Structures are given as C-alpha cells and as structure tokens.
mmCIF file of C-alpha atoms in Angstrom:
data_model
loop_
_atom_site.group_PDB
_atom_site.id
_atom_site.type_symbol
_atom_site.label_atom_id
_atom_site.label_comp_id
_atom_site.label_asym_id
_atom_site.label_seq_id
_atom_site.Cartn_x
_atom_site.Cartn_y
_atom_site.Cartn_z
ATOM 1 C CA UNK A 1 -6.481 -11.673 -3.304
ATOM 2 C CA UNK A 2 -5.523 -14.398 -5.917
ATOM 3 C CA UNK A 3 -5.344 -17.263 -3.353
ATOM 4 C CA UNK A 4 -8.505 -16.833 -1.612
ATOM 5 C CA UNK A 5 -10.413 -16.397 -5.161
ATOM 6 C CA UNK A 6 -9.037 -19.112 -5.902
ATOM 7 C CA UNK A 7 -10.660 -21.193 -3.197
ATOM 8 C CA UNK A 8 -14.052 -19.771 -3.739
ATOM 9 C CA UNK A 9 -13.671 -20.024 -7.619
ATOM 10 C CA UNK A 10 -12.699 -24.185 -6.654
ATOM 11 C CA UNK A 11 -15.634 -24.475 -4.517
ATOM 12 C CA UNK A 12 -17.962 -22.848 -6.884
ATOM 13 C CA UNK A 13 -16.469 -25.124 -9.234
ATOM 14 C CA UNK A 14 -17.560 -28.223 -7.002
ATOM 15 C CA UNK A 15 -20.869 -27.282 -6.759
ATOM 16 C CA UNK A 16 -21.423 -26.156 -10.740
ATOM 17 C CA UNK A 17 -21.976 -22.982 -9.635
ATOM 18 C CA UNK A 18 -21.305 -19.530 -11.661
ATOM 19 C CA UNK A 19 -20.635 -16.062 -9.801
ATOM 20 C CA UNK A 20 -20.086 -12.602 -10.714
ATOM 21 C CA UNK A 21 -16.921 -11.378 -9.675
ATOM 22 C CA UNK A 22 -16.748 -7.292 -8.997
ATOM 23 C CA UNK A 23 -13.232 -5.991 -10.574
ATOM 24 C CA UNK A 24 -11.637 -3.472 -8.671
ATOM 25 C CA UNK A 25 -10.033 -1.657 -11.749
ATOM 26 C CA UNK A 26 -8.628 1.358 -10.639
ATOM 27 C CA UNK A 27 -6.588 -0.562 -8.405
ATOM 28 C CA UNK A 28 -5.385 -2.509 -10.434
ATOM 29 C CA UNK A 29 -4.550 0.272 -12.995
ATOM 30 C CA UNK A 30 -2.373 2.339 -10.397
ATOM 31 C CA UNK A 31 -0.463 -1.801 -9.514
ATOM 32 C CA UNK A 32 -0.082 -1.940 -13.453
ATOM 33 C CA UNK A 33 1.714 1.395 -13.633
ATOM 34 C CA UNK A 34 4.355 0.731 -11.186
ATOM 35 C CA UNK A 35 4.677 -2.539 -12.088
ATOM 36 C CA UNK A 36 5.985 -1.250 -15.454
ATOM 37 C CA UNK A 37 7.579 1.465 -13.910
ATOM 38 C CA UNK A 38 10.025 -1.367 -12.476
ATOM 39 C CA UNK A 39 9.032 -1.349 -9.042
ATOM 40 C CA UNK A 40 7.604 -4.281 -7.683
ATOM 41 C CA UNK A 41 5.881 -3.124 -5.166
ATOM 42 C CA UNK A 42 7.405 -6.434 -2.680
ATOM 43 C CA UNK A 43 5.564 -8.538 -4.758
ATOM 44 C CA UNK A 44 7.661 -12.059 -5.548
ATOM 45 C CA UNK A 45 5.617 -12.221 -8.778
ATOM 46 C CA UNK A 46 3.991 -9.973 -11.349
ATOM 47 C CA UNK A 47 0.539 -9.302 -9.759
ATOM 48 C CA UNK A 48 -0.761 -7.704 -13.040
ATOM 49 C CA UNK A 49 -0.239 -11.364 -15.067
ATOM 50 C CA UNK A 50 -1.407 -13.190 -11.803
ATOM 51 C CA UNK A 51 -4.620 -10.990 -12.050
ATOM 52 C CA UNK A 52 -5.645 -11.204 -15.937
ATOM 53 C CA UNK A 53 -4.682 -14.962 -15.646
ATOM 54 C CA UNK A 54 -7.368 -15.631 -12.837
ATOM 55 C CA UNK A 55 -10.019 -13.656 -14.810
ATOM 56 C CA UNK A 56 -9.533 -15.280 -17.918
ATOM 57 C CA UNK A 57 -9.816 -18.888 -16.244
ATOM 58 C CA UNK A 58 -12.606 -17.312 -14.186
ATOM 59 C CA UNK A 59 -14.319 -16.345 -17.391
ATOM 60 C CA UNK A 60 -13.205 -19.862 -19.615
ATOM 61 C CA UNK A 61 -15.146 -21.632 -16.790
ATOM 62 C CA UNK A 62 -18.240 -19.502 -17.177
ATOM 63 C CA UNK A 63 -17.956 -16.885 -14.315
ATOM 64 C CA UNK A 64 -19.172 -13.125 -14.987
ATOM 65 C CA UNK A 65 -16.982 -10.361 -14.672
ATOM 66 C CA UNK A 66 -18.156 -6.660 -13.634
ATOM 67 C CA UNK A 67 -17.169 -3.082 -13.177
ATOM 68 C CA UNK A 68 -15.833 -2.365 -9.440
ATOM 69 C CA UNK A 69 -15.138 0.944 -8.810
ATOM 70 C CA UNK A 70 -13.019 2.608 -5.200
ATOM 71 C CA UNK A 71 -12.090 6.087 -6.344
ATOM 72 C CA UNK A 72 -9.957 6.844 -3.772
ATOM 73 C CA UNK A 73 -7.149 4.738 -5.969
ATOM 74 C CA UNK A 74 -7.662 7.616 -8.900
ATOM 75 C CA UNK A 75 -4.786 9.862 -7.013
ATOM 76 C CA UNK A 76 -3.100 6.914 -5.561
ATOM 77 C CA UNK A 77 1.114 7.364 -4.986
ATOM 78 C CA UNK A 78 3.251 4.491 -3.940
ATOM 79 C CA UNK A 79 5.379 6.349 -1.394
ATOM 80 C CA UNK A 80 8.323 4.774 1.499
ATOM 81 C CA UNK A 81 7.148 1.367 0.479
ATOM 82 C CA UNK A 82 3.127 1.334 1.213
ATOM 83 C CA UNK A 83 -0.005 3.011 -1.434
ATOM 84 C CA UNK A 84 -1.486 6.182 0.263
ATOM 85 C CA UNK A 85 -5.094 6.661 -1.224
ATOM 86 C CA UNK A 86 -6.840 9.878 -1.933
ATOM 87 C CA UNK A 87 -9.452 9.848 0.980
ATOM 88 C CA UNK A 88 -11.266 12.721 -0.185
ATOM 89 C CA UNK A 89 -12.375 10.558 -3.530
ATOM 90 C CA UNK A 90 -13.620 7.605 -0.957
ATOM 91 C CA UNK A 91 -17.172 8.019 -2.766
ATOM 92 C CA UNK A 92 -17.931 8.062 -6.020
ATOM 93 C CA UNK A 93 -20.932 9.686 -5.993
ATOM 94 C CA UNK A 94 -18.918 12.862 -5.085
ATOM 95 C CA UNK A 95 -15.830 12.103 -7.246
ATOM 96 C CA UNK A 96 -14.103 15.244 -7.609
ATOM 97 C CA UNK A 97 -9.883 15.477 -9.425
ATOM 98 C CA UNK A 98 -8.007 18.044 -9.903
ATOM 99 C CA UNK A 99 -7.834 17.175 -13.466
ATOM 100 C CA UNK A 100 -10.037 17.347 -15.951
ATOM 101 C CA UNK A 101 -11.245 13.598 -15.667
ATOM 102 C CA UNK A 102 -15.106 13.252 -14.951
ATOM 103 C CA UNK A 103 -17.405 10.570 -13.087
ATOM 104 C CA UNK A 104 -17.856 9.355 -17.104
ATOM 105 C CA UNK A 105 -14.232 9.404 -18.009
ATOM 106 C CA UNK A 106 -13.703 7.057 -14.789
ATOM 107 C CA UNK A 107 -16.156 4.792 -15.738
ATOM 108 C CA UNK A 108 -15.229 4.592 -19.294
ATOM 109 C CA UNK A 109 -11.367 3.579 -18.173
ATOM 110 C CA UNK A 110 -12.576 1.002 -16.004
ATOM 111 C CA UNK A 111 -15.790 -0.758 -18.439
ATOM 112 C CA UNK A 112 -12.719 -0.358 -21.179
ATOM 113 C CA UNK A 113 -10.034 -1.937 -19.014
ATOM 114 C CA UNK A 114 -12.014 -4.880 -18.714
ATOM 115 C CA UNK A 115 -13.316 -5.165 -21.782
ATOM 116 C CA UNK A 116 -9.576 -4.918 -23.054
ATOM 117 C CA UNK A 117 -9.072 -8.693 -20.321
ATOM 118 C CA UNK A 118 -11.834 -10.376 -21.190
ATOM 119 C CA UNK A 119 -11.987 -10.324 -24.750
ATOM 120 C CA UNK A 120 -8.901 -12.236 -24.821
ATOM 121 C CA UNK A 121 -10.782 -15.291 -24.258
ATOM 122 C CA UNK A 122 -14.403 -13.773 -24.655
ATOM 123 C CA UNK A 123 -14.550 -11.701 -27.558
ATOM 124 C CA UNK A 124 -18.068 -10.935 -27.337
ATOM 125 C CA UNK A 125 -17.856 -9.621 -23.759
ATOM 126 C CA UNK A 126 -19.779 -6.042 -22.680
ATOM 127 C CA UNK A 127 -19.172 -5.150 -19.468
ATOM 128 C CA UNK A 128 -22.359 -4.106 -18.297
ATOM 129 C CA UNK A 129 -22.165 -3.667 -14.378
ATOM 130 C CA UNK A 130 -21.004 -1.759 -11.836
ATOM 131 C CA UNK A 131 -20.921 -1.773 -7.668
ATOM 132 C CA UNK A 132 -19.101 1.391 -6.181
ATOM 133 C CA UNK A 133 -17.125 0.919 -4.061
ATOM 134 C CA UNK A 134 -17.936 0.786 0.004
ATOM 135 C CA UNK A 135 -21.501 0.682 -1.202
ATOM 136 C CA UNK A 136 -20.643 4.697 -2.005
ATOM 137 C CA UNK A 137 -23.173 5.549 -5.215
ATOM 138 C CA UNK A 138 -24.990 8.580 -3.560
ATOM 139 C CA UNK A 139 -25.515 11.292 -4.495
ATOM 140 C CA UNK A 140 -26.192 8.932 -7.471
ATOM 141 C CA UNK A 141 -27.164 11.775 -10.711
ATOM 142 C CA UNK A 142 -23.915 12.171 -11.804
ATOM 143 C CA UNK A 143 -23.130 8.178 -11.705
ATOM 144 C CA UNK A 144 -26.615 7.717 -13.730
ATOM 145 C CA UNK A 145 -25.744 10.229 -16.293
ATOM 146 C CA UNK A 146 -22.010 8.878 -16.703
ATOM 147 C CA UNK A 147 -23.795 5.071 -16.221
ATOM 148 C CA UNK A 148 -26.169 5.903 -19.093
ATOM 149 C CA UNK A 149 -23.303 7.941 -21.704
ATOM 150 C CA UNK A 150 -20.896 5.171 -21.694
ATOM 151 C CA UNK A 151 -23.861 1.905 -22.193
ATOM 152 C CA UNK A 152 -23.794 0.207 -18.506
ATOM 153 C CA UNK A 153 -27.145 -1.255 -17.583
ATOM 154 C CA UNK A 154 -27.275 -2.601 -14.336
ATOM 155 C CA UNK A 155 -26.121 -1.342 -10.348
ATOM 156 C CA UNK A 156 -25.548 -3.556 -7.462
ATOM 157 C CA UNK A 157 -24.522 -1.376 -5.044
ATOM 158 C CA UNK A 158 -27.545 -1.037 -2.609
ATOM 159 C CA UNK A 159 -29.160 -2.471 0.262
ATOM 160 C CA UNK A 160 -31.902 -2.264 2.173
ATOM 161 C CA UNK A 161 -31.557 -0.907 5.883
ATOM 162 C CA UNK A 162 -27.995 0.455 5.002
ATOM 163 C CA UNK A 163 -26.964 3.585 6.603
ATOM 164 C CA UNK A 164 -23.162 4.996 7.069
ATOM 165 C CA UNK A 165 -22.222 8.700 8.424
ATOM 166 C CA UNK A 166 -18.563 8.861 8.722
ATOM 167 C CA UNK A 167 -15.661 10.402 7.722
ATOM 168 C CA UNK A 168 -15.473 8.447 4.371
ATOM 169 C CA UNK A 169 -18.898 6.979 4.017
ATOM 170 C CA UNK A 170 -22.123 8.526 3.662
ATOM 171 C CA UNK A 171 -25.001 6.640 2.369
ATOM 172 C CA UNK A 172 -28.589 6.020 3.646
ATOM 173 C CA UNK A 173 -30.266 3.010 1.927
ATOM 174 C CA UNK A 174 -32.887 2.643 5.362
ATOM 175 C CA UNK A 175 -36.540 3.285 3.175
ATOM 176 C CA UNK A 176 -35.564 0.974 0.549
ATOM 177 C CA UNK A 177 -37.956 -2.076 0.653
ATOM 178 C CA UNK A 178 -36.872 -6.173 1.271
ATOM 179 C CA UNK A 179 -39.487 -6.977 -0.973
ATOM 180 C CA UNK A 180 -37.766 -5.764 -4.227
ATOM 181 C CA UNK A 181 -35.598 -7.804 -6.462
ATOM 182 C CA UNK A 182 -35.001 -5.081 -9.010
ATOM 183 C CA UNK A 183 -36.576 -1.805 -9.994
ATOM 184 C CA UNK A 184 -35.449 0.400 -12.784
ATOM 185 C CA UNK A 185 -34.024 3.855 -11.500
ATOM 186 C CA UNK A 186 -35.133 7.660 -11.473
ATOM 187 C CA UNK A 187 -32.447 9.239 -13.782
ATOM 188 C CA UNK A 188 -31.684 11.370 -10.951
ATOM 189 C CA UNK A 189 -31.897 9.402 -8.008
ATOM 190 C CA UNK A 190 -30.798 5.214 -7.631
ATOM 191 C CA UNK A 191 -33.125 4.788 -4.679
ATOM 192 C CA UNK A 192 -36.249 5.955 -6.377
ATOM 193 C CA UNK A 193 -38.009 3.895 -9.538
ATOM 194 C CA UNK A 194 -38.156 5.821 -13.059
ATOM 195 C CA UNK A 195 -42.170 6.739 -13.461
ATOM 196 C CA UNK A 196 -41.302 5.099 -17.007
ATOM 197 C CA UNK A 197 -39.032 2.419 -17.923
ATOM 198 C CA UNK A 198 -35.819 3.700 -16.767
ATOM 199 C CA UNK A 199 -32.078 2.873 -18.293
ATOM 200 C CA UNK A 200 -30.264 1.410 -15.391
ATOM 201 C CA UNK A 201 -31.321 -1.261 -13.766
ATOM 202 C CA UNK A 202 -31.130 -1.527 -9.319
ATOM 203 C CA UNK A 203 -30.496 -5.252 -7.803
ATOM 204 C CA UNK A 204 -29.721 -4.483 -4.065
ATOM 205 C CA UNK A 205 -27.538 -6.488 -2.306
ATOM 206 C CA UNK A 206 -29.907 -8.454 0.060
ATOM 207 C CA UNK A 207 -29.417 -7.181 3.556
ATOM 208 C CA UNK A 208 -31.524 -7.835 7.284
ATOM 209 C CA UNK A 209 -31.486 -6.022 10.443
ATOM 210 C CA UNK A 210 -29.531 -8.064 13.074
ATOM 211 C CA UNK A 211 -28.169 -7.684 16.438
ATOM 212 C CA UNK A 212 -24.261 -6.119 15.805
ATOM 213 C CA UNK A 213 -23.107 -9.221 17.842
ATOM 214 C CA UNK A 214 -24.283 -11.952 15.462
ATOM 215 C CA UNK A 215 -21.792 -10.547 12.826
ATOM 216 C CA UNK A 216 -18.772 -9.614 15.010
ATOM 217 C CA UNK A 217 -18.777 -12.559 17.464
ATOM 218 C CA UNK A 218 -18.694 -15.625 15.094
ATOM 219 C CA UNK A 219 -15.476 -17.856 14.273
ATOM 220 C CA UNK A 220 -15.123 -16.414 10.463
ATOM 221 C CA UNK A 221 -15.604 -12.588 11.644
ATOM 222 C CA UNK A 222 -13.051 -12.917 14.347
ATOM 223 C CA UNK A 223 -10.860 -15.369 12.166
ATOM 224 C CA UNK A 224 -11.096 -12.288 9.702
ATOM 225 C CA UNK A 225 -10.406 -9.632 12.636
ATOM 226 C CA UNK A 226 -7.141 -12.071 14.309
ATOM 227 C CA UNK A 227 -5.341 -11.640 11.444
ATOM 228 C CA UNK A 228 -6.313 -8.272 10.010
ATOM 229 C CA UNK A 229 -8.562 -8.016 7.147
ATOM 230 C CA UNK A 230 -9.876 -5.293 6.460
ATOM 231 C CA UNK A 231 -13.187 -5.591 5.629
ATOM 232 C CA UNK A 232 -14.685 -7.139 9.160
ATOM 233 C CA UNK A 233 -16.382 -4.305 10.954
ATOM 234 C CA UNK A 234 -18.031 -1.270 9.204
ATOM 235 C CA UNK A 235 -16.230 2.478 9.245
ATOM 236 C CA UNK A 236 -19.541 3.488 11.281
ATOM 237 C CA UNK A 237 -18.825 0.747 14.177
ATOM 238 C CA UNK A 238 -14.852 1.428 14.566
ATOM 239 C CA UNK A 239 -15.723 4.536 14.574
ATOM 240 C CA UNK A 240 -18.563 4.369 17.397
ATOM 241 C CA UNK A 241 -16.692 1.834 18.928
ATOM 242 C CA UNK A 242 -13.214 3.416 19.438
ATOM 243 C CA UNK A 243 -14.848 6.847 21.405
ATOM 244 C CA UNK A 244 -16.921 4.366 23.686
ATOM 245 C CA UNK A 245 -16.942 2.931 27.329
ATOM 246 C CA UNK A 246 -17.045 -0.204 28.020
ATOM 247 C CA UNK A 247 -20.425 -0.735 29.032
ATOM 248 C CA UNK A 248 -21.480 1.339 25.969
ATOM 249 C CA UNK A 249 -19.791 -0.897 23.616
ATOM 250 C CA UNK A 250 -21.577 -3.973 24.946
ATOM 251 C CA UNK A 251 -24.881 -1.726 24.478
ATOM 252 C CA UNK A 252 -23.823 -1.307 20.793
ATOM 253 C CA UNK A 253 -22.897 -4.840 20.492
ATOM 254 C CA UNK A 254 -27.021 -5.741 20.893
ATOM 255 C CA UNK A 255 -28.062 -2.515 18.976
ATOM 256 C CA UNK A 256 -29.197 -3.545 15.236
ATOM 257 C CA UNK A 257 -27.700 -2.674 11.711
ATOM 258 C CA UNK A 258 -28.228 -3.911 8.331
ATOM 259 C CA UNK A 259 -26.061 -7.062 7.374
ATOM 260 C CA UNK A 260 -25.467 -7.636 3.994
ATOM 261 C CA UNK A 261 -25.349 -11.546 2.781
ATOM 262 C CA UNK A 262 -21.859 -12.458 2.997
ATOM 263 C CA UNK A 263 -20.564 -15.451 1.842
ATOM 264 C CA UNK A 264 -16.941 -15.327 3.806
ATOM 265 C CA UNK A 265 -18.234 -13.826 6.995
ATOM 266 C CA UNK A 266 -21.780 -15.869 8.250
ATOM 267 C CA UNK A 267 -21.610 -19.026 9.950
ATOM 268 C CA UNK A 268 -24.162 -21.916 9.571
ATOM 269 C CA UNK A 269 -26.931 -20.219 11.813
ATOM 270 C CA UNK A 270 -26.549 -16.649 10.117
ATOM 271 C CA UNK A 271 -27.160 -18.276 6.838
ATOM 272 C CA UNK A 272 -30.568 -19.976 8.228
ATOM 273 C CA UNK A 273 -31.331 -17.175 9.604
ATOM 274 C CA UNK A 274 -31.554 -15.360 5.813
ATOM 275 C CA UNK A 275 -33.108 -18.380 4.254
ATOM 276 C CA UNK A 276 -35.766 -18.493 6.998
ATOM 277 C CA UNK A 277 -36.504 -15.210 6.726
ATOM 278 C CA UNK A 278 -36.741 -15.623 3.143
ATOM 279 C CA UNK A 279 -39.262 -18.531 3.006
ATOM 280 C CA UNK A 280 -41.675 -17.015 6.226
ATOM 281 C CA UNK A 281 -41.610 -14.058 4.710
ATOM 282 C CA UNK A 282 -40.677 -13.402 1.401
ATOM 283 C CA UNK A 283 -41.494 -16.477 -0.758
ATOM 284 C CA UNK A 284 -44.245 -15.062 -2.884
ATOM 285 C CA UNK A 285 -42.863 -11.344 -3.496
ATOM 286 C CA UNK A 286 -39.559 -12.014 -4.529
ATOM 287 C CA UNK A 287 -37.268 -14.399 -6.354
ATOM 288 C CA UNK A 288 -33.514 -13.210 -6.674
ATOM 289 C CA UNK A 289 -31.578 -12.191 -3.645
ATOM 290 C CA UNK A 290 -28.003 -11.179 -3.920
ATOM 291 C CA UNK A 291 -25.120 -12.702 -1.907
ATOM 292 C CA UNK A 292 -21.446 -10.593 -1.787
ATOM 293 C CA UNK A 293 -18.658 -11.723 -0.163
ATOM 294 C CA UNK A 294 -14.790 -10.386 -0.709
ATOM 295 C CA UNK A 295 -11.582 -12.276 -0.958
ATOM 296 C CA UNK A 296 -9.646 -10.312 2.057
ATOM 297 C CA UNK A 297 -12.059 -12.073 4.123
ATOM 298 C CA UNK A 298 -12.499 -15.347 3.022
ATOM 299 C CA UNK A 299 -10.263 -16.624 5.685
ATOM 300 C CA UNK A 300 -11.941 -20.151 5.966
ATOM 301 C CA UNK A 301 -14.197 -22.438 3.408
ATOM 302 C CA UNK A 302 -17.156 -23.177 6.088
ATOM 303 C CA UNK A 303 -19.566 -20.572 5.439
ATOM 304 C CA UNK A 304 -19.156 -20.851 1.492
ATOM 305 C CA UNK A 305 -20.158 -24.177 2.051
ATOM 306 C CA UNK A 306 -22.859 -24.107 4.130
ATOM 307 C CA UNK A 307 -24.783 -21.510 2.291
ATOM 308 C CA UNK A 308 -24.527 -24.096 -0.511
ATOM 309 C CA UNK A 309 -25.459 -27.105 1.529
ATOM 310 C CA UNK A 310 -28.593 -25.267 3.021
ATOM 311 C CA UNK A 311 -29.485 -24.156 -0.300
ATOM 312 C CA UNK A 312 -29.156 -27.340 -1.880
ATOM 313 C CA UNK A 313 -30.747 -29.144 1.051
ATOM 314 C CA UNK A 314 -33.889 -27.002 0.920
ATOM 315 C CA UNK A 315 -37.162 -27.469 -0.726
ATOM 316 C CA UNK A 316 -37.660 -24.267 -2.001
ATOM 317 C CA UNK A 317 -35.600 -24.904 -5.455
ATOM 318 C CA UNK A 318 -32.467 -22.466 -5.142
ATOM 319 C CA UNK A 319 -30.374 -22.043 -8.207
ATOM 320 C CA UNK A 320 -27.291 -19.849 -8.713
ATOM 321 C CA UNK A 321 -27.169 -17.538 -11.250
ATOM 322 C CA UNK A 322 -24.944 -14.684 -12.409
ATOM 323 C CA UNK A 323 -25.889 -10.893 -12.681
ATOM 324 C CA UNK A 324 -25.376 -11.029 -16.139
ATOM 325 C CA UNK A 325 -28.018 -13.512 -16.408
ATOM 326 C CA UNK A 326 -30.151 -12.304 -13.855
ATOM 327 C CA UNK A 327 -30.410 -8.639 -16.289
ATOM 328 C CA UNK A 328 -31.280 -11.120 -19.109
ATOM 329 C CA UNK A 329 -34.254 -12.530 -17.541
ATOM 330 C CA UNK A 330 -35.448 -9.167 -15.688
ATOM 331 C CA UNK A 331 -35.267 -7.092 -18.713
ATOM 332 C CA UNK A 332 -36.887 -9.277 -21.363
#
C-alpha cells in the first residue's frame, strides 16, 4: 500500500492537485496490535510508523484524510502466518459482534484513531467522513444514527447503477439518479433525501453503465489481474463467472454494470468516455463528480495521468478539489 500511494501522492503532487485519501482503520488497528505484540507479521519494517508517516506528509502537503471502514477486520486473528477476516461482518450496515461493541462504538474508534494521526501535524483536524467499505452502507439506519451520535457529516459510499447480491455484498444503488452531486439523507434511509435539511450529507461516487468488457479487457485491469490484486473484478462477476460456460461468459462479458470512476483501472478511452458523457449530458445539472481509485491496483501511472491531461486539456474548466472542501461549499 505505501509504495503505490506514494506514486499517486507524487503525481498529484506534479499536477498541484489535493485528494482525499479513505483510511482503512480497523485494519490498521488489528496490524498495530500485533505489531506490538512482537510479531511482525513478515513485514521487513514497522508498517504502523510507515503508515502514520505517509499520512502526516500526505496531510503537511494539503491532502484530506477520511474515515474508511471494512468490518470484517473487527474479529480479525493472525493465525499460521496469514489474517483470517470475520466474513460474516463484510457489511457494515449489518455489523453484528459478539461483544458488546455497536455500529457507534466502531465508528467512534475509527473517527478517534485518526483524529489521534492527524493532529500530530494538524491540530485542528475533525474527521468528518466516512466510505464503508465494499460500498456496504445498507441497510443504512443504524450507520445514520451512529453517523449522527458521534458528529460525522458527510458519506461517499454510493453510486448510481450499483447493484451486488452475493455472499458478502448486498447493496442496490440502481434508482439513484446521475444527475445528483449531493443530497442530504432520510435519517433512516442513505438513498432517499431528508423532506427537511437532513444531518449527513450523500456525494455518490460517480458511476456509468458500460459493457463488462471495457473494464476487464484493458492493459491496467489485466496488469492488475496478472499479478493479483485484489480489487479488479467485482464479488458479483467472479462469482457469475466461475459457475459459467464458456459461451456464457463471453455473453456476460457484453452484458452492462455500473463502473465506478477509477483512477488506477481506466485507460485513456474509458476516461473520455466519462468526460463525454459528462459534457453531452450533464453540463448544466451537475458540477462535482467523484473519482476513487485504490492503491492495490494502481499497478501503472497511465491512467492517473491521463484523467489529468484530459481534464486539463478540456474547455470545460475542471478543478480538483477535496471532500472536505467540497462539504464546505455544499453546505454553506
């Protein structure tokens, strides 16, 4: 993880440009633990110092830093030399212990934890974010409620056209509309707006309906799938994939889903393809559009940089802009 953040936080740096980067705490809480317990996990150096010394360059150069969240790593046990993960916490929205530790409690640890980093070298840092993990924030009321308690504002874990049924993730984002940047949540339901002004704030991840080919059979996807990352094809298409002939996997191959806007994954012509469908369609409804992209992935630097070329290059006036400020400006 460092090394590849490290390349995009370089190239971001080249361009003057300022992300958010999503925390995965619990993770790193569980890595702390044995760390200190003296085992070390294979590791040549002390991941923990690695990590906070990232995020507080990260943050000394102006970069946002906010609330990820992959229950299954509540549970987690380092056993015969690899982490096994609780699968039955894979979603938050249905967190469930065997302890007494709530939805709140989880959230608390986690906007505390990095509150406890960053105000090292930001003192007046609020975390004030959070994207669940594996886009996994339904059923959503208990996440509001806990949200709400412990003072975060905003979710990013949405997008439009989403829809997962497996084993581990269950979500169905399909009604939600491409022409919204934000909208303020029902307290008991993310995917609906509040009839007043709500307390948590929704910016979906920007997503389109493509052919499944255009994201598997590019140079960075199969880069990504050579040497094993794990985030390169969705649970839903191993799954559908594994338990399928041949001819029905070239069938699925030209079915549609939802791709969200990733920064390691698209080449050139996927990244027109968003920005046209932005400016023949979109211009005049909406302004913000959110771009995620994850370190396991980021096997090569071309599609970074030519989502950044095209943007600069076009005449619609693209900027880059955190979350943090995005909330600013939406909530005034």
């Amino acid at each position: 993880m460092i090394k590849p953040t490290e390349q995009i936080l370089s190239i971001c740096e080249e361009a003057n440009i300022k992300t958010t980067i999503f925390f995965e705490v619990v993770e790193y809480l569980r890595l702390k633990e044995e760390w200190n317990k003296g085992n070390n996990m294979g590791y040549e150096r002390n991941p923990i110092e690695a990590i906070d010394q990232q995020i507080h360059q990260a943050v000394k150069k102006g970069h946002d830093i906010q609330l990820h969240i992959h229950p299954q790593w509540v549970n987690a046990k380092y056993i015969n030399d690899k982490w096994q993960v609780d699968l039955l916490n894979w979603r938050l929205g249905d967190f469930k212990t065997n302890r007494n530790y709530s939805i709140k409690d989880l959230l608390e640890d986690g906007k505390s934890t990095l509150e406890n980093i960053v105000q090292k070298v930001k003192p007046e840092y609020e975390c004030i974010a959070l994207r669940a993990g594996a886009y996994n924030i339904m059923p959503s009321k208990k996440v509001l409620a806990a949200m709400t308690k412990i003072g975060l504002k905003l979710d990013s874990s949405v997008y439009p056209g989403g829809y997962e049924d497996g084993e581990l993730s269950k979500y169905d984002y399909r009604n939600i509309s491409l022409e919204k940047d934000f909208w303020w949540a029902d307290p008991d339901n993310i995917l609906q707006e509040a009839k007043s002004l709500g307390r948590i704030m929704e910016i979906p991840i920007f997503a389109l309906e493509q052919p499944r080919w255009k994201k598997i059979l590019n140079f960075e996807k199969l880069k990504s799938l050579l040497i094993k990352r794990g985030a390169a094809v969705s649970s839903v298409a191993k799954t559908k994939l594994s338990s399928k002939s041949l001819f029905e996997k070239i069938a699925f191959l030209f079915e549609t889903e939802a791709f969200t806007w990733d920064f390691c994954l698209f080449n050139k012509s996927m990244h027109k393809t968003f920005f046209n469908y932005i400016e023949e369609n979109l211009q005049d409804k909406r302004d913000t559009f959110v771009i995620l992209g994850h370190p396991k992935s980021f096997t090569t630097e071309h599609s970074l940089r030519s989502l950044i070329e095209i943007a600069q290059k076009s005449n619609c006036s693209y900027s880059f802009k955190t979350l943090q400020e995005v909330y600013a400006e939406f909530s005034k």
